Amino acid sequence: MRKGKIRGVRYLTFIAMSVVTIFLLGSLVALAQGGEHVDVVTVKGVIDPLIAQYVGRGIEIAQQDGAQCLVIQLDTPGGSDGPMRGIVQDILNSTVPVVVYVSPAGARAGSAGVFITLAADIAAMAPGTNIGAAHPVGITGVITGTMDEKATNDAAAYARAIAERRGRNSTWAEEAVRESVSITAREAVESQVVDLIADDLADLLEKIDGRSVSTAAGERILATKGAEPRQVSMSLSQQILHAIVDPNIAYLLFTIGIWALIAEFYHPGAIIPGMTGAICLILAFVAFGSLPVNWGGIALIVLAVILFILDIKVAGYALSVGGAIAFVLGSLMIFSPFAPSTPTMPALTVSRPLIAVMTVLIAAFFLFALTAGIRAQRARVISGIEAMVGATGVATSDLDPGGTVQVKSELWSAVAEGGAIIRKGERVRVVAVEGVRLSVTKE
């Protein structure tokens, strides 16, 4: 009996030791492989505050999870100055190597993208991409005068400082700002603006393997060959907000919100149009907070709505024509040439086809509503005592000129129009109603 207990204890001890051994071996393997991955963030579109948060979060994750490096896949026309500088600072102060990879083929690192690429520990481009054109611009074009000189000098000094920090071609960096030069991937490598050309992410990781880079934490030698790429995605809220911070989406949300609220006002209690309109307008104004909005353009769109509504109440189409003109002008001006300038923001406008489609749809809706209103005003009344006009009946007494008639199976006091005499039994037609007395003529 005692031997059986001893065997049981030994058996349990063996199982426990086996579990512990497996756990320890698994931990050692995990530790050994923990650095054999790279984190990847994908930046596509305008550089805005949400993109800056996304890149900053990617750098934090890469620093915490032991990634060999963070790869920023970049395709941007430019963006706001503040978020761009925030990204550059995060890259320069990162303790994990940051690789900026302009990809895929056809992508660009324009305007603000130039500064971000220059700041990378390793800068790479895919074939068929380009970099440059970082001259200071306003929201819808090149700025001029004293503001142009100040913005240009500031941006040129910033680009030159970043390039010198990373040992890149500072002369070209300054030319990209002052002369808006733009070069291909091959030219960028030859000019020492970027370090290499890579066909894809796997090719990039193989080519940078073994390279030594200087980070805020000291020298690091990359071991990226065969490393696992781990995509760092935006949070759902960031994805939604970044999607609406687009001139076309913001414009669409604003116009849909206005029309939905108008529908709610015309049909109180419908709820769904009002709720939809409120949500769309709130999202539109959230987007406007990150975009260079011209409130004069907003005012013209609101004026167009007022003119369309008023034209429903009056005869004619003049107000609708004025409303269409105001709507088109407001749509073209909604992102204004008078908004504050920035050295890195690309021109922002609403798509011309989208403006045309929205104008046609809105004008068609209000013209339909206007035509329906005019038809309703001209239609014969079909209810109430006024509906008696045009009805026929028979005289139940002589009308000389007054008497009685039977119309629609009811007996009415009536008078012959124009003092005529209508005999009992003759057919009559109602031509007018005066109070409760009918004015009739002989049918």
Short mmCIF file of N, CA, C and O in Angstrom, two decimals, residues 61 81 98 140 186 218 234 243 330:
data_model
loop_
_atom_site.label_atom_id
_atom_site.label_comp_id
_atom_site.label_asym_id
_atom_site.label_seq_id
_atom_site.Cartn_x
_atom_site.Cartn_y
_atom_site.Cartn_z
N ILE A 61 4.78 50.94 -29.80
CA ILE A 61 4.59 49.49 -29.83
C ILE A 61 5.89 48.79 -30.22
O ILE A 61 6.29 47.78 -29.62
N ASP A 81 1.54 71.08 -41.15
CA ASP A 81 2.89 71.30 -40.63
C ASP A 81 3.05 70.70 -39.23
O ASP A 81 4.05 70.03 -38.95
N VAL A 98 13.83 53.28 -37.28
CA VAL A 98 12.63 53.57 -38.08
C VAL A 98 13.04 53.59 -39.55
O VAL A 98 13.95 54.32 -39.95
N THR A 140 -4.57 76.35 -51.42
CA THR A 140 -4.95 76.11 -52.80
C THR A 140 -3.93 76.62 -53.79
O THR A 140 -4.21 76.75 -54.96
N ARG A 186 15.28 56.00 -58.48
CA ARG A 186 16.66 55.78 -58.90
C ARG A 186 17.50 57.04 -58.70
O ARG A 186 18.63 56.99 -58.19
N GLY A 218 21.34 54.48 -28.91
CA GLY A 218 22.66 54.01 -29.30
C GLY A 218 22.62 53.22 -30.60
O GLY A 218 21.61 53.16 -31.30
N MET A 234 -4.56 51.08 -37.40
CA MET A 234 -5.25 52.16 -36.69
C MET A 234 -6.40 51.58 -35.88
O MET A 234 -6.96 50.54 -36.24
N ALA A 243 -10.79 58.76 -42.31
CA ALA A 243 -11.54 58.66 -43.56
C ALA A 243 -12.36 59.92 -43.83
O ALA A 243 -12.47 60.37 -44.98
N GLY A 330 -20.40 78.09 -53.45
CA GLY A 330 -20.04 77.67 -52.09
C GLY A 330 -19.24 76.39 -52.09
O GLY A 330 -18.28 76.24 -51.32
#
